[in-house]
């Protein structure tokens, strides 16, 4: 079974703090994603990566950065946390099949509260 | 860019009633996927449809992919309390492109 783990289930930070959210997958997947989920807004893609040291902006990258130094690990960084970044953060990973289709496997999520 | 819309946003049914959620894309999709997120949980892949007009069943769940590959539906027959959750559709415009998720339909089932 694919396993995607996230470093924390719940996190409370102060405004202005630097926040690191870690995600690790154990299935050698090429692709990794960071989403945030807010009521009524669904899943919004923040950043994604198709390979080590590669990153692409998603729909809402402002205020975030990412790091992918190893294939299995994808980190989301909030350089200076703000209250509007209070949200549920979901990491996902996937692998392309021969026809370019993918299925995403999600981690349990990190619920971040910024005070 | 590509947009995927789902309706309804929310539905509350009595146990035993049927339920349908609809997914519409602004562009043709190479495939459509459905995910379920239980309350307090994370999205879990349910199924993928690839062919135009394809219909797949999983027990009481029936999934359809439209002929034009721009819409899809999920129908649950005789809902149970275990069906509670948010159902998301998602699809890429083409192979090797990222999934675009709909905003989801939240289903509440009362016993």
Coordinates of N, CA and C in Angstrom, one line a residue:
Chain A
X1 N 0.8 -1.2 0.0 CA 0.0 0.0 0.0 C 0.9 1.3 0.0
X2 N 0.4 2.2 -0.7 CA 1.1 3.5 -0.7 C 0.9 4.2 0.6
X3 N 2.0 4.7 1.1 CA 1.9 5.4 2.4 C 2.5 6.8 2.2
X4 N 1.6 7.8 2.5 CA 2.1 9.2 2.5 C 1.9 9.7 3.9
X5 N 3.0 10.2 4.5 CA 2.9 10.7 5.9 C 3.3 12.2 5.9
X6 N 2.6 12.8 6.9 CA 2.9 14.2 7.1 C 3.4 14.4 8.5
X7 N 4.3 15.4 8.7 CA 5.0 15.5 10.0 C 4.1 15.7 11.2
X8 N 3.1 16.5 11.0 CA 2.2 16.8 12.1 C 0.7 16.8 11.7
X9 N -0.1 16.3 12.6 CA -1.6 16.4 12.3 C -2.1 17.8 12.7
X10 N -1.6 18.3 13.7 CA -2.0 19.6 14.2 C -0.8 20.5 14.5
X11 N -0.9 21.8 14.2 CA 0.2 22.7 14.4 C -0.4 24.1 14.7
X12 N 0.2 24.7 15.7 CA -0.2 26.1 16.1 C 1.0 27.0 16.0
X13 N 1.0 28.0 15.3 CA 2.1 28.9 15.1 C 1.6 30.4 15.3
X14 N 2.6 31.2 15.5 CA 2.4 32.6 15.7 C 2.6 33.4 14.3
X15 N 1.9 34.4 14.1 CA 2.1 35.3 12.9 C 3.5 35.7 12.8
X16 N 4.1 35.5 11.6 CA 5.5 35.9 11.4 C 6.5 34.8 11.5
X17 N 6.0 33.7 12.1 CA 6.9 32.5 12.3 C 7.2 31.8 10.9
X18 N 8.3 31.2 10.8 CA 8.6 30.4 9.6 C 8.1 29.0 10.0
X19 N 7.3 28.4 9.0 CA 6.7 27.1 9.3 C 7.1 26.1 8.2
X20 N 7.5 24.9 8.7 CA 7.9 23.8 7.8 C 6.9 22.7 7.9
X21 N 6.3 22.3 6.8 CA 5.4 21.1 6.7 C 6.1 20.1 5.9
X22 N 6.3 18.9 6.5 CA 7.0 17.9 5.8 C 6.1 16.8 5.3
X23 N 6.4 16.2 4.2 CA 5.7 15.1 3.6 C 6.6 14.1 3.1
X24 N 6.3 12.8 3.4 CA 7.2 11.7 2.9 C 6.3 10.6 2.3
X25 N 6.7 10.1 1.2 CA 6.0 9.0 0.6 C 7.0 7.8 0.4
X26 N 6.5 6.6 0.5 CA 7.4 5.5 0.5 C 7.2 4.6 -0.7
X27 N 6.6 5.1 -1.8 CA 6.4 4.3 -3.0 C 7.2 4.7 -4.2
X28 N 8.2 5.5 -4.0 CA 9.1 5.9 -5.1 C 8.3 6.7 -6.2
X29 N 7.3 7.5 -5.8 CA 6.5 8.2 -6.7 C 7.3 9.4 -7.2
X30 N 7.1 9.7 -8.5 CA 7.8 10.9 -9.1 C 7.2 12.2 -8.7
X31 N 5.9 12.2 -8.6 CA 5.1 13.4 -8.5 C 4.7 13.6 -7.0
X32 N 4.8 14.9 -6.6 CA 4.3 15.2 -5.2 C 3.6 16.6 -5.3
X33 N 2.7 16.7 -4.4 CA 1.8 17.9 -4.5 C 1.5 18.4 -3.1
X34 N 1.3 19.7 -3.0 CA 0.8 20.4 -1.8 C -0.5 21.1 -2.1
X35 N -1.6 20.8 -1.3 CA -2.9 21.5 -1.5 C -3.2 22.1 -0.1
X36 N -4.0 23.1 -0.2 CA -4.7 23.5 1.0 C -6.2 23.4 0.8
X37 N -6.9 23.0 1.9 CA -8.3 22.8 1.8 C -9.1 23.7 2.8
X38 N -10.0 24.5 2.3 CA -10.8 25.4 3.1 C -12.2 25.1 2.8
X39 N -13.1 25.3 3.8 CA -14.5 25.1 3.6 C -15.1 25.9 2.4
X40 N -15.8 25.2 1.5 CA -16.4 25.8 0.4 C -15.5 26.1 -0.8
X41 N -14.2 25.9 -0.6 CA -13.2 26.2 -1.7 C -12.5 24.9 -2.2
X42 N -12.8 23.8 -1.7 CA -12.3 22.6 -2.2 C -10.8 22.5 -2.0
X43 N -10.1 21.7 -2.9 CA -8.7 21.5 -2.8 C -8.0 22.5 -3.8
X44 N -7.1 23.3 -3.3 CA -6.4 24.3 -4.1 C -4.9 23.9 -4.1
X45 N -4.4 23.8 -5.3 CA -3.0 23.4 -5.5 C -2.1 24.5 -5.2
X46 N -1.1 24.3 -4.3 CA -0.2 25.3 -4.0 C 1.1 25.2 -4.8
X47 N 1.7 24.1 -4.8 CA 2.9 23.8 -5.5 C 2.9 22.3 -5.9
X48 N 3.7 21.9 -6.9 CA 3.9 20.5 -7.2 C 5.3 20.3 -7.7
X49 N 5.6 19.0 -7.8 CA 7.0 18.7 -8.2 C 6.9 17.4 -9.0
X50 N 7.6 17.3 -10.1 CA 7.6 16.1 -10.9 C 9.0 15.4 -10.8
X51 N 9.9 16.0 -10.1 CA 11.2 15.3 -9.9 C 12.0 16.0 -8.8
X52 N 13.0 15.4 -8.4 CA 13.9 16.0 -7.4 C 14.4 17.3 -7.9
X53 N 14.4 18.3 -6.9 CA 14.9 19.6 -7.2 C 14.1 20.4 -8.2
X54 N 13.0 19.8 -8.6 CA 12.1 20.5 -9.5 C 10.8 21.0 -8.8
X55 N 10.3 22.1 -9.2 CA 9.1 22.6 -8.5 C 8.3 23.5 -9.6
X56 N 7.0 23.4 -9.4 CA 6.1 24.2 -10.3 C 5.1 24.9 -9.4
X57 N 4.7 26.1 -9.7 CA 3.7 26.8 -9.0 C 2.3 26.2 -9.4
X58 N 1.5 26.1 -8.4 CA 0.1 25.7 -8.6 C -0.8 27.0 -8.8
X59 N -2.0 26.9 -8.3 CA -2.9 28.0 -8.4 C -2.8 29.1 -7.4
X60 N -2.2 28.7 -6.2 CA -2.1 29.7 -5.1 C -0.7 29.7 -4.4
X61 N 0.3 29.9 -5.2 CA 1.7 29.8 -4.6 C 2.1 31.0 -3.7
X62 N 1.4 32.1 -3.7 CA 1.8 33.3 -3.0 C 1.9 33.0 -1.5
X63 N 3.1 33.4 -0.9 CA 3.3 33.2 0.5 C 3.8 31.8 0.9
X64 N 4.1 31.0 -0.1 CA 4.6 29.6 0.1 C 5.9 29.4 -0.7
X65 N 6.7 28.5 -0.3 CA 7.8 28.0 -1.1 C 7.9 26.5 -0.8
X66 N 8.6 25.7 -1.6 CA 8.7 24.3 -1.4 C 10.2 23.9 -1.6
X67 N 10.5 22.7 -1.2 CA 11.8 22.1 -1.3 C 11.6 20.6 -1.6
X68 N 12.4 20.1 -2.6 CA 12.4 18.7 -2.9 C 13.8 18.3 -3.1
X69 N 14.5 18.0 -2.1 CA 15.9 17.6 -2.1 C 16.1 16.1 -2.3
X70 N 15.1 15.3 -1.9 CA 15.1 13.9 -2.1 C 13.7 13.5 -2.7
X71 N 13.7 12.4 -3.5 CA 12.5 12.0 -4.2 C 11.4 11.7 -3.3
X72 N 11.6 11.2 -2.1 CA 10.5 10.8 -1.2 C 10.0 11.9 -0.3
X73 N 10.7 13.1 -0.3 CA 10.3 14.1 0.6 C 10.0 15.4 -0.1
X74 N 8.9 16.0 0.3 CA 8.5 17.3 -0.3 C 8.0 18.2 0.8
X75 N 8.7 19.3 1.0 CA 8.5 20.2 2.1 C 7.8 21.5 1.6
X76 N 6.8 21.9 2.4 CA 6.1 23.2 2.2 C 6.6 24.2 3.3
X77 N 7.0 25.4 2.8 CA 7.5 26.4 3.7 C 6.7 27.6 3.7
X78 N 6.3 28.1 4.9 CA 5.6 29.4 5.0 C 6.7 30.3 5.6
X79 N 7.2 31.2 4.8 CA 8.3 32.0 5.2 C 8.0 32.9 6.4
X80 N 6.8 33.4 6.4 CA 6.3 34.3 7.4 C 4.8 34.1 7.6
X81 N 4.4 33.2 8.5 CA 3.0 32.8 8.6 C 2.1 33.9 8.8
X82 N 1.0 33.9 8.2 CA -0.1 34.9 8.4 C -1.4 34.2 8.8
X83 N -2.3 34.9 9.4 CA -3.5 34.3 9.9 C -4.4 33.7 8.7
X84 N -4.2 34.3 7.5 CA -5.0 33.8 6.4 C -4.4 32.5 5.8
X85 N -3.3 32.0 6.4 CA -2.8 30.7 6.0 C -3.3 29.6 7.0
X86 N -4.1 30.0 7.9 CA -4.8 28.9 8.7 C -5.6 28.1 7.8
X87 N -5.3 26.8 7.8 CA -6.0 25.9 6.9 C -5.6 24.5 7.2
X88 N -6.3 23.6 6.4 CA -5.8 22.2 6.3 C -4.9 22.0 5.1
X89 N -3.7 21.5 5.4 CA -2.7 21.3 4.3 C -2.6 19.8 4.0
X90 N -2.8 19.4 2.7 CA -2.8 18.0 2.3 C -1.6 17.8 1.3
X91 N -0.9 16.8 1.6 CA 0.2 16.4 0.6 C -0.3 15.2 -0.2
X92 N 0.1 15.1 -1.4 CA -0.2 13.9 -2.2 C 0.9 13.5 -3.0
X93 N 0.9 12.2 -3.5 CA 2.0 11.8 -4.4 C 1.3 10.9 -5.5
X94 N 2.0 10.8 -6.6 CA 1.5 9.9 -7.7 C 2.6 9.5 -8.6
X95 N 2.2 8.6 -9.5 CA 3.1 8.0 -10.4 C 2.4 8.0 -11.8
X96 N 3.1 8.4 -12.9 CA 2.5 8.4 -14.2 C 2.5 6.9 -14.6
X97 N 1.4 6.5 -15.3 CA 1.4 5.2 -15.9 C 1.9 5.4 -17.4
X98 N 1.9 4.3 -18.1 CA 2.5 4.4 -19.5 C 1.7 5.3 -20.4
X99 N 0.4 5.6 -20.1 CA -0.3 6.5 -20.9 C -0.5 7.9 -20.3
X100 N 0.3 8.1 -19.3 CA 0.3 9.5 -18.7 C -0.8 9.8 -17.7
X101 N -1.5 8.7 -17.2 CA -2.5 8.9 -16.2 C -1.9 8.7 -14.8
X102 N -2.5 9.4 -13.9 CA -2.0 9.3 -12.5 C -3.1 9.2 -11.6
X103 N -2.9 8.6 -10.4 CA -3.8 8.5 -9.3 C -3.1 9.1 -8.1
X104 N -3.7 10.1 -7.4 CA -3.1 10.7 -6.3 C -3.4 10.0 -5.0
X105 N -2.4 9.9 -4.2 CA -2.5 9.3 -2.9 C -2.2 10.4 -1.8
X106 N -3.2 10.6 -0.9 CA -3.1 11.7 0.0 C -2.6 11.3 1.3
X107 N -1.8 12.2 2.0 CA -1.5 12.1 3.4 C -2.6 12.4 4.3
X108 N -2.5 12.3 5.6 CA -3.6 12.5 6.5 C -3.9 14.0 6.7
X109 N -3.0 14.9 6.3 CA -3.3 16.3 6.4 C -2.7 16.9 7.7
X110 N -2.3 18.2 7.6 CA -1.9 18.9 8.7 C -2.8 20.1 8.9
X111 N -3.4 20.2 10.1 CA -4.3 21.3 10.3 C -3.5 22.4 11.0
X112 N -3.3 23.5 10.3 CA -2.4 24.6 10.8 C -3.3 25.8 11.3
X113 N -3.0 26.2 12.5 CA -3.7 27.4 13.0 C -2.6 28.4 13.2
X114 N -2.8 29.6 12.6 CA -1.8 30.7 12.8 C -2.5 31.8 13.6
X115 N -1.9 32.1 14.8 CA -2.5 33.0 15.7 C -1.9 34.4 15.6
Chain B
X1 N -7.9 29.1 -17.5 CA -7.5 27.7 -17.3 C -8.6 26.8 -17.1
X2 N -8.3 25.5 -17.0 CA -9.4 24.5 -16.9 C -10.1 24.7 -15.6
X3 N -11.4 24.5 -15.6 CA -12.3 24.6 -14.4 C -13.1 23.4 -14.4
X4 N -13.3 22.8 -13.1 CA -14.1 21.7 -12.9 C -15.1 22.1 -11.9
X5 N -16.4 22.0 -12.2 CA -17.5 22.4 -11.3 C -18.3 21.2 -10.9
X6 N -18.7 21.2 -9.6 CA -19.5 20.1 -9.1 C -20.8 20.7 -8.5
X7 N -21.9 20.0 -8.8 CA -23.1 20.3 -8.1 C -23.9 19.0 -7.7
X8 N -24.6 19.1 -6.6 CA -24.7 20.3 -5.7 C -23.5 20.4 -4.8
X9 N -23.4 21.5 -4.1 CA -22.3 21.7 -3.2 C -22.5 20.9 -1.9
X10 N -23.8 20.7 -1.6 CA -24.1 20.0 -0.3 C -25.5 19.3 -0.5
X11 N -25.6 18.1 0.0 CA -26.9 17.4 0.0 C -27.1 16.6 1.2
X12 N -28.3 16.7 1.8 CA -28.7 16.0 3.0 C -29.8 15.0 2.6
X13 N -29.7 13.7 2.8 CA -30.7 12.8 2.4 C -31.0 11.9 3.6
X14 N -32.1 11.2 3.5 CA -32.5 10.2 4.5 C -31.9 8.9 4.1
X15 N -31.5 8.1 5.0 CA -30.9 6.8 4.7 C -31.9 6.0 3.8
X16 N -31.4 5.4 2.8 CA -32.2 4.7 1.8 C -32.6 5.4 0.6
X17 N -32.5 6.8 0.6 CA -32.7 7.6 -0.6 C -31.5 7.5 -1.5
X18 N -31.7 7.8 -2.8 CA -30.6 7.9 -3.7 C -30.0 9.2 -3.7
X19 N -28.8 9.3 -4.3 CA -28.0 10.5 -4.3 C -27.2 10.6 -5.6
X20 N -27.2 11.8 -6.2 CA -26.3 11.9 -7.4 C -25.6 13.2 -7.3
X21 N -24.3 13.2 -7.7 CA -23.5 14.4 -7.8 C -23.0 14.5 -9.2
X22 N -22.9 15.7 -9.7 CA -22.6 16.0 -11.1 C -21.3 16.8 -11.2
X23 N -20.5 16.5 -12.2 CA -19.2 17.1 -12.4 C -19.1 17.6 -13.9
X24 N -18.8 18.8 -14.0 CA -18.6 19.4 -15.4 C -17.3 20.1 -15.5
X25 N -16.6 19.8 -16.6 CA -15.4 20.5 -16.9 C -15.5 21.5 -18.0
X26 N -14.7 22.5 -18.0 CA -14.7 23.6 -19.0 C -14.0 23.1 -20.3
X27 N -13.2 22.0 -20.1 CA -12.4 21.5 -21.2 C -12.6 19.9 -21.3
X28 N -12.3 19.4 -22.4 CA -12.3 17.9 -22.5 C -11.2 17.3 -21.6
X29 N -11.6 16.2 -20.9 CA -10.7 15.5 -20.0 C -10.2 14.2 -20.6
X30 N -9.0 13.9 -20.3 CA -8.4 12.6 -20.8 C -8.9 11.5 -19.9
X31 N -9.3 11.8 -18.7 CA -9.9 10.8 -17.8 C -10.6 11.6 -16.7
X32 N -11.5 10.9 -16.0 CA -12.1 11.5 -14.8 C -11.9 10.6 -13.6
X33 N -11.6 11.1 -12.5 CA -11.4 10.3 -11.3 C -12.3 10.9 -10.2
X34 N -12.7 9.9 -9.3 CA -13.5 10.3 -8.2 C -12.8 9.9 -6.9
X35 N -12.9 10.8 -5.9 CA -12.3 10.6 -4.6 C -13.4 10.8 -3.5
X36 N -13.2 10.1 -2.4 CA -14.1 10.3 -1.3 C -13.3 10.8 -0.1
X37 N -13.8 11.8 0.6 CA -13.1 12.2 1.9 C -14.1 12.1 3.0
X38 N -13.9 11.2 3.9 CA -14.7 11.0 5.1 C -14.5 12.2 6.0
X39 N -15.4 12.6 6.9 CA -15.2 13.7 7.8 C -14.0 13.4 8.7
X40 N -13.1 14.4 8.7 CA -11.9 14.3 9.5 C -10.8 13.5 8.8
X41 N -11.1 13.1 7.6 CA -10.1 12.2 6.9 C -9.5 13.0 5.7
X42 N -8.9 12.2 4.8 CA -8.2 12.8 3.6 C -8.9 12.1 2.4
X43 N -8.8 12.8 1.2 CA -9.3 12.2 0.0 C -8.7 10.8 -0.3
X44 N -9.6 9.9 -0.7 CA -9.2 8.6 -1.1 C -9.7 8.3 -2.4
X45 N -8.8 7.8 -3.3 CA -9.2 7.4 -4.7 C -10.3 6.4 -4.7
X46 N -11.4 6.6 -5.5 CA -12.4 5.6 -5.7 C -12.3 4.9 -7.0
X47 N -12.2 5.7 -8.1 CA -12.3 5.1 -9.4 C -11.8 6.0 -10.5
X48 N -11.4 5.5 -11.6 CA -11.0 6.3 -12.8 C -11.8 5.8 -14.0
X49 N -12.3 6.7 -14.8 CA -13.0 6.4 -16.0 C -12.2 7.1 -17.2
X50 N -12.0 6.3 -18.2 CA -11.2 6.8 -19.3 C -11.9 7.0 -20.6
X51 N -12.8 6.1 -20.9 CA -13.4 6.1 -22.3 C -14.7 6.9 -22.3
X52 N -15.0 7.5 -23.4 CA -16.2 8.2 -23.7 C -17.4 7.3 -23.4
X53 N -18.4 7.8 -22.6 CA -19.6 7.0 -22.3 C -19.4 5.9 -21.3
X54 N -18.2 5.8 -20.7 CA -18.0 4.7 -19.9 C -18.8 4.7 -18.6
X55 N -19.3 3.5 -18.2 CA -20.0 3.4 -16.9 C -19.4 2.3 -16.1
X56 N -19.1 2.6 -14.8 CA -18.5 1.6 -13.9 C -19.3 1.6 -12.7
X57 N -19.4 0.4 -12.0 CA -20.2 0.2 -10.8 C -19.3 -0.3 -9.7
X58 N -19.5 0.2 -8.5 CA -18.9 -0.4 -7.3 C -20.0 -0.5 -6.3
X59 N -20.5 -1.7 -6.2 CA -21.6 -2.0 -5.3 C -22.8 -1.0 -5.6
X60 N -23.1 -0.2 -4.6 CA -24.2 0.8 -4.8 C -23.8 2.0 -5.5
X61 N -22.6 2.2 -5.9 CA -22.1 3.4 -6.6 C -22.0 3.2 -8.1
X62 N -22.5 4.1 -8.9 CA -22.4 4.0 -10.3 C -21.8 5.3 -10.8
X63 N -20.8 5.1 -11.6 CA -20.0 6.3 -12.2 C -20.2 6.3 -13.7
X64 N -20.4 7.5 -14.2 CA -20.5 7.7 -15.6 C -19.6 8.7 -16.1
X65 N -19.1 8.5 -17.3 CA -18.2 9.5 -18.0 C -19.0 9.9 -19.3
X66 N -19.2 11.2 -19.5 CA -20.0 11.6 -20.6 C -19.4 11.4 -22.0
X67 N -20.3 11.4 -23.0 CA -19.8 11.1 -24.3 C -18.8 12.1 -24.8
X68 N -19.0 13.3 -24.4 CA -18.0 14.3 -24.9 C -16.8 14.4 -23.9
X69 N -16.7 13.6 -22.9 CA -15.6 13.6 -22.0 C -15.4 14.9 -21.3
X70 N -16.6 15.6 -21.0 CA -16.5 16.9 -20.3 C -17.3 16.8 -19.0
X71 N -18.1 15.7 -18.8 CA -18.9 15.7 -17.6 C -18.9 14.2 -17.1
X72 N -19.3 14.1 -15.8 CA -19.4 12.9 -15.2 C -20.4 12.9 -14.1
X73 N -20.8 11.8 -13.6 CA -21.7 11.7 -12.5 C -21.4 10.5 -11.6
X74 N -21.8 10.7 -10.4 CA -21.7 9.6 -9.4 C -23.1 9.4 -8.8
X75 N -23.6 8.2 -8.9 CA -24.9 8.0 -8.3 C -24.8 6.9 -7.2
X76 N -25.4 7.2 -6.1 CA -25.4 6.2 -5.0 C -26.8 5.7 -4.8
X77 N -27.1 4.5 -4.9 CA -28.4 3.9 -4.7 C -28.6 3.5 -3.2
X78 N -29.7 3.9 -2.7 CA -30.0 3.5 -1.3 C -28.9 3.8 -0.3
X79 N -28.7 5.1 -0.1 CA -27.6 5.6 0.7 C -27.6 5.0 2.1
X80 N -26.4 4.8 2.6 CA -26.2 4.4 4.0 C -25.4 5.4 4.8
X81 N -25.4 5.3 6.1 CA -24.7 6.3 6.9 C -23.2 6.3 6.6
X82 N -22.7 5.2 6.1 CA -21.3 5.0 5.8 C -20.9 5.8 4.5
X83 N -21.9 6.3 3.8 CA -21.7 7.0 2.6 C -21.4 8.5 2.9
X84 N -21.5 8.9 4.1 CA -21.3 10.3 4.5 C -19.9 10.7 4.2
X85 N -19.7 11.9 3.6 CA -18.4 12.4 3.2 C -18.5 13.4 2.1
X86 N -17.4 13.9 1.6 CA -17.3 14.8 0.5 C -16.8 14.0 -0.7
X87 N -17.5 14.1 -1.8 CA -17.1 13.4 -3.0 C -16.5 14.4 -4.0
X88 N -15.3 14.2 -4.4 CA -14.6 15.1 -5.4 C -14.4 14.4 -6.7
X89 N -14.6 15.1 -7.8 CA -14.2 14.6 -9.1 C -12.9 15.4 -9.5
X90 N -12.1 14.8 -10.3 CA -10.9 15.4 -10.7 C -10.5 14.9 -12.1
X91 N -9.9 15.7 -12.9 CA -9.4 15.2 -14.2 C -8.4 16.1 -14.8
X92 N -7.5 15.5 -15.6 CA -6.5 16.3 -16.4 C -7.0 16.5 -17.8
X93 N -6.5 17.6 -18.4 CA -6.9 17.9 -19.8 C -6.3 16.9 -20.7
X94 N -5.1 16.5 -20.3 CA -4.4 15.5 -21.2 C -3.5 14.7 -20.4
X95 N -2.9 13.7 -21.0 CA -1.9 12.9 -20.3 C -0.8 13.7 -19.8
X96 N -0.2 13.3 -18.7 CA 1.0 14.0 -18.1 C 0.7 15.4 -17.7
X97 N -0.6 15.7 -17.4 CA -0.9 17.0 -16.8 C -1.6 16.9 -15.5
X98 N -1.5 17.9 -14.7 CA -2.0 17.8 -13.3 C -3.5 17.6 -13.2
X99 N -4.0 17.0 -12.2 CA -5.4 16.9 -12.0 C -6.0 18.3 -11.5
X100 N -7.1 18.6 -12.0 CA -7.9 19.7 -11.5 C -9.1 19.1 -10.7
X101 N -9.2 19.5 -9.5 CA -10.3 19.0 -8.7 C -11.5 19.9 -8.7
X102 N -12.7 19.3 -8.6 CA -13.9 20.1 -8.3 C -13.9 20.4 -6.9
X103 N -14.8 21.3 -6.5 CA -14.9 21.7 -5.1 C -15.5 20.7 -4.2
X104 N -16.1 19.7 -4.8 CA -16.7 18.6 -4.0 C -18.2 18.8 -3.7
X105 N -18.8 17.6 -3.4 CA -20.2 17.6 -2.9 C -20.2 16.9 -1.6
X106 N -20.6 17.6 -0.6 CA -20.7 17.1 0.8 C -22.0 16.4 0.9
X107 N -22.0 15.1 1.3 CA -23.2 14.3 1.5 C -23.4 14.0 3.0
X108 N -24.6 14.3 3.4 CA -24.9 13.9 4.8 C -26.1 13.0 4.7
X109 N -26.0 11.9 5.4 CA -27.1 10.9 5.5 C -27.6 10.7 6.9
X110 N -28.9 11.0 7.0 CA -29.5 10.8 8.3 C -30.2 9.4 8.5
X111 N -30.0 8.8 9.6 CA -30.5 7.5 9.8 C -32.1 7.5 10.0

